[in-house]
Amino acid sequence: MTDALLTVDGLEAAYGSIRAVHGVDLRMAEGELVALLGSNGAGKSTTLKSIVGVLKPVSGTIRFSGEDITGKAPEQIVKRGISLVPEGRDVFGALTVEENLRLGAYAVYERKQYQADLQEVFDLFPVLKERFSQPAGQLSGGEQQMLAIARALMSHPKLLMLDEPSLGLSPAMTDVIFDLIVRLNERGATILLVEQNAERALEIVDRAYLFANGRIEFEGTPQQIRERVDVAAVYFGDGTDTDACEVKQ
Amino acid sequence: MILLEFIVNTLSLGSLYALLALGLVLVYGILKLVNFAYGEYVMVAGYGLFLGATYLGAPWYVTIVGSLVLAALVSYLTEIAAFRPVRTKSMDAMLVTSFAVSIFLQNAVLLAISPRAKAVTLPAFMTDSVTVAGVTLPVRNILLVVVTAFLLAGLSLLMKRTVLGMAMRAAADKFTTTRLMGVPANLVISAAFVMSGFLAGVASLFWVSRSSSVDPMTGSGPLLIAFIATVMGGMHSTVGAVVGGFAYGLLFNLLSIVLPASMINYRDAFMFVAVILFLLFRPQGIVSRGYVEERVG
Amino acid sequence: MSSKKSIREALLDHSTLLVLMGAVTIVGVVVQLVGTPLLKNIYTSFCISLMMVLGLQMFMGNSGILSWTHIGFVGVGAYVSGILSMQPMMKQLGVPNMYPFLVSLHAPIGVAILAGGLVAALLAALISYPLMRLSDAAGVITLFATLIVFHVVMTQWDNVTNGPRTFFGLQEYTTLWVALIAALATMVLAWFFRDSALGLRIRASRDDRYAARAVGIDVVRVRYLTFVLSALVMGLAGGIWAHFITSFSPKAFYIAEMFTLISMLVIGGAGSITGAVTGAVVVTIVREALRQVEAAINNAHVLPFEVFGLTELVLAVFMVAVLIWRPVGVIGAQEARLVRLKATSGGGRPAEADKEV
């Protein structure tokens, strides 16, 4: 990991006076597919929000492509090539699919490129072409998730971050989304994935970080994690229970 | 005859109220801020008319454009100087700030110009009347309906066809997610304030022309109208604001007819009571949109 | 908190209250003994403002709802107590159109003030239940609209209020002592209310109304009871103020006066009694100082025009500055602990120092 795309050092973040992340360190190389695992409230989403600038870190530094982006506004960070697909398929329900995609390209808009990107999105998600002029709120949950991902891709991110993409989706649709993540990664996208479904995520990622109580408990390849950690406990833990993530001795 | 008069009056009053409500909702939609300083943009535009027409003696079209620009500019300045620094604080901090801004602007005018009302000289067509089918109607009422129709159409195009409009609609829905698209928060908020000030300016032209004068308290009437109309129509959408504006205009004219002369002074009180009662049965207003409010951070 | 406490512990628990009361009392006594008549007037007026701010704090600070209506209850208390305490002859003179049955009503001043508070509370009890159901923007706007309804009624109902004209002829009853004792009593009330069962529940509903509902708190009812109680205080304050100022018009119970009260609460910090008291002190001093400056400028005739509105202008800027610099107010939501206690014997207030107003 000589040329890290993303480096997070000693990140601490809080909501008001409630500290949610205490000293998190992350590294990501270009082309990697990495997951942040852990139970609800372990600090995974908070870490993503801090990276993308929605939450101002209390301390620590975040570097992206060699540049310090700590504390910058989300709109500035997006321009530098980080895109977040927020939890809960945060599409703009009153806007059409077309308008959602157009806003996705806001930071990088260029007419010709945009048309080409649209074609690519239609290849990846044929259903979005069918629904092009419908309000996004009328799409099904899975379709909304596709739109949210497509929208994030429109800005040509160097790093794509997905927050709980399988949340609330049917198993079949979860498969579709996970396949898509793998395909995007194979095409060269660097992806940081937050997932509660640890078993599922470990099937596709290169590496993973295990979170518990706002800290990283363990980091390694899926194989290393399976050997040393009770993955089921990570999945079912409730976040207040430190034991859930304890490393096997 | 009376019916025609009633219809035109209600349409023009509704147009005025719709413009006022729309200006308030544009900012509320994005910032979730009930802007108590909104009436002062109307007041400032009124002083723009006074300064241009009466004080400087400029041609009427220069005066009107100048006062619209002034209202938009003052609205924008209040955003930068007062609302932006407290935006990330609490909801109440913003509310109280808007109130302080209102008091500030009122007293600034009081101090700099005069506590007394100033006469505003308006072009003749704003005070003329025409007779249509035996009914005498003020020209400005007809003009108001036409101007409002054009503004609503223009605004609708802006919101639907331009990227800025899309971004503003998106921001009114999910502010943080809009920023994640790379849309600068300050851009959409500033745009909302500029448009809000502009609409207040247009409304001011017609509001001030009714009394041909302006004073530091001129803004309080329009503010209340915008409040009540938006609450009636539903705070969350521009359509709601327009519907609320016309509904309020209708209610006002109906009460003026129905109430006996001895009670006419209580008209405002009746109206507010009616609105409060209405809200109890339908807190979301006439036009509702089913999403949860998000704080802007 | 155990019910069996030593007196020492009880004193320590309430040390902040005792110190605040002590400070207000000592300054009051000094002003009474050596102050000029102007200073006595300012201090009396400060004590009445303090009573109103604390009454407002009971509702606004604890429920987190910005209420514009409260000054209306001050008006109700003022008019009701005035109508009751004035001699019928005076009333006929001052309010020519008054209903005959109101003219004949008469009561001692103390009873009149009490009745003013009760009528204000009764009115609040009649109208406020539906209002308490609304939150956020609709809540703010309807409470504001309610103030306007109050104002319209006060300016139009000239059989009772003399309309927009001055209502005059009240006896001067409120001395510095009366105002001071009223303010101290309100401090005690507000202080104990904060930690009462109702106070705790309404504070829980402020912090998270869904969570509060989930643990079985009837948020609307809790808000309603607090609103009525705080309207009672505002009504009493109105009666006491009316018998200090002796003549007034509906203007005194409208937006400008409410702005002053809210600015006191915001600048000091709405979440605590200490904040409310601090805000009242700061705003009174700033306001009086600015008035002197304004008067001095006008009297010196150095400017070609009269200076109007400078006081409000500066107060507004000051308020925004405080909101930017410290949105919880100068003091914040936590009571200033003048005697620091160990955690074990402390009053166990929830950690809310960083909660925003």
XYZ file of N, CA and C in Angstrom, chain A residues 52 54 73-75 78-79 83-84 86 89-96 99-100 102-104 106-107 151, chain B residues 159-161 163-164 166-167 169-171 173-187 289:
156
model
N -16.701 12.404 3.817
C -17.323 13.178 2.745
C -17.670 14.612 3.190
N -19.830 15.729 5.557
C -21.145 16.043 6.119
C -21.001 16.335 7.612
N -16.052 21.342 2.974
C -17.488 21.168 2.772
C -17.746 20.009 1.810
N -18.884 19.333 1.951
C -19.183 18.191 1.079
C -19.043 18.535 -0.402
N -19.553 19.737 -0.776
C -19.524 20.071 -2.198
C -18.100 20.161 -2.732
N -16.772 16.426 -2.992
C -17.333 15.726 -4.150
C -16.583 16.114 -5.421
N -16.251 17.382 -5.536
C -15.513 17.854 -6.717
C -14.155 17.165 -6.834
N -17.578 10.137 -3.859
C -19.028 10.174 -3.975
C -19.629 9.203 -2.966
N -20.651 9.661 -2.263
C -21.291 8.820 -1.252
C -22.712 8.487 -1.672
N -25.816 7.645 0.057
C -26.211 7.682 1.470
C -27.096 6.507 1.848
N -31.077 4.970 0.497
C -31.405 5.324 -0.896
C -31.960 6.732 -1.000
N -31.156 7.690 -0.615
C -31.620 9.060 -0.481
C -31.877 9.737 -1.817
N -32.769 9.194 -2.633
C -33.044 9.851 -3.917
C -33.998 11.024 -3.681
N -34.010 11.965 -4.609
C -34.931 13.094 -4.509
C -36.279 12.669 -5.069
N -37.182 12.342 -4.165
C -38.430 11.711 -4.560
C -39.311 12.540 -5.475
N -39.273 13.866 -5.301
C -40.153 14.714 -6.106
C -39.545 15.008 -7.476
N -38.260 14.725 -7.629
C -37.609 14.975 -8.910
C -37.671 13.708 -9.770
N -37.616 13.904 -11.081
C -37.649 12.739 -11.961
C -36.306 12.020 -11.919
N -33.810 14.097 -13.626
C -33.296 15.216 -12.843
C -32.331 14.746 -11.752
N -32.633 13.583 -11.172
C -31.713 13.017 -10.183
C -30.338 12.780 -10.800
N -29.125 14.186 -13.498
C -28.513 15.455 -13.895
C -27.826 16.115 -12.704
N -28.460 16.036 -11.540
C -27.838 16.612 -10.341
C -26.605 15.808 -9.939
N -26.662 14.492 -10.198
C -25.487 13.663 -9.902
C -24.273 14.136 -10.670
N -23.692 17.204 -11.415
C -23.545 18.641 -11.165
C -22.084 19.092 -11.140
N -21.254 18.325 -10.412
C -19.886 18.773 -10.168
C -19.013 18.705 -11.416
N -26.641 7.717 -9.780
C -26.482 9.144 -9.550
C -25.071 9.451 -9.040
N -37.623 26.599 -12.059
C -37.484 25.476 -11.136
C -37.421 24.146 -11.870
N -38.093 24.072 -13.011
C -38.167 22.789 -13.719
C -37.057 22.623 -14.735
N -36.668 23.734 -15.393
C -35.796 23.602 -16.560
C -34.335 23.921 -16.289
N -30.731 23.896 -13.965
C -30.058 23.071 -12.963
C -30.174 23.711 -11.584
N -30.090 25.052 -11.559
C -30.246 25.727 -10.272
C -31.614 25.410 -9.672
N -33.508 22.790 -10.301
C -33.507 21.390 -9.843
C -32.816 21.278 -8.499
N -31.664 21.966 -8.387
C -30.896 21.894 -7.141
C -31.714 22.480 -5.990
N -35.012 22.553 -5.767
C -36.071 21.607 -5.408
C -35.500 20.430 -4.640
N -34.330 19.978 -5.097
C -33.687 18.866 -4.393
C -33.333 19.268 -2.965
N -32.816 20.498 -2.810
C -32.394 20.960 -1.487
C -33.584 21.111 -0.548
N -36.019 19.231 -0.546
C -36.384 17.870 -0.172
C -35.329 17.290 0.772
N -34.087 17.207 0.313
C -32.997 16.635 1.125
C -31.772 17.502 0.981
N -31.568 18.323 1.974
C -30.519 19.325 1.857
C -29.127 18.706 1.807
N -28.848 17.811 2.741
C -27.502 17.245 2.821
C -27.175 16.420 1.582
N -28.142 15.638 1.137
C -27.912 14.822 -0.050
C -27.630 15.709 -1.260
N -28.284 16.861 -1.316
C -28.030 17.787 -2.423
C -26.581 18.251 -2.407
N -26.069 18.500 -1.227
C -24.657 18.896 -1.136
C -23.753 17.767 -1.603
N -24.175 16.535 -1.363
C -23.374 15.388 -1.788
C -23.301 15.275 -3.310
N -24.172 15.982 -4.006
C -24.100 16.011 -5.470
C -23.048 17.026 -5.931
N -22.508 17.764 -4.966
C -21.556 18.806 -5.323
C -22.203 20.175 -5.444
N -23.486 20.272 -5.098
C -24.180 21.563 -5.138
C -23.784 22.355 -3.889
N -23.197 23.546 -4.050
C -22.801 24.308 -2.868
C -24.025 24.749 -2.062
N -23.984 24.503 -0.756
C -25.097 24.876 0.117
C -25.387 26.369 0.008
N -24.312 27.167 0.029
C -24.512 28.616 0.010
C -25.179 29.090 -1.270
N -24.912 28.395 -2.369
C -25.502 28.814 -3.641
C -27.021 28.694 -3.608
N -47.097 17.469 1.637
C -46.145 16.569 1.010
C -45.555 15.703 2.092
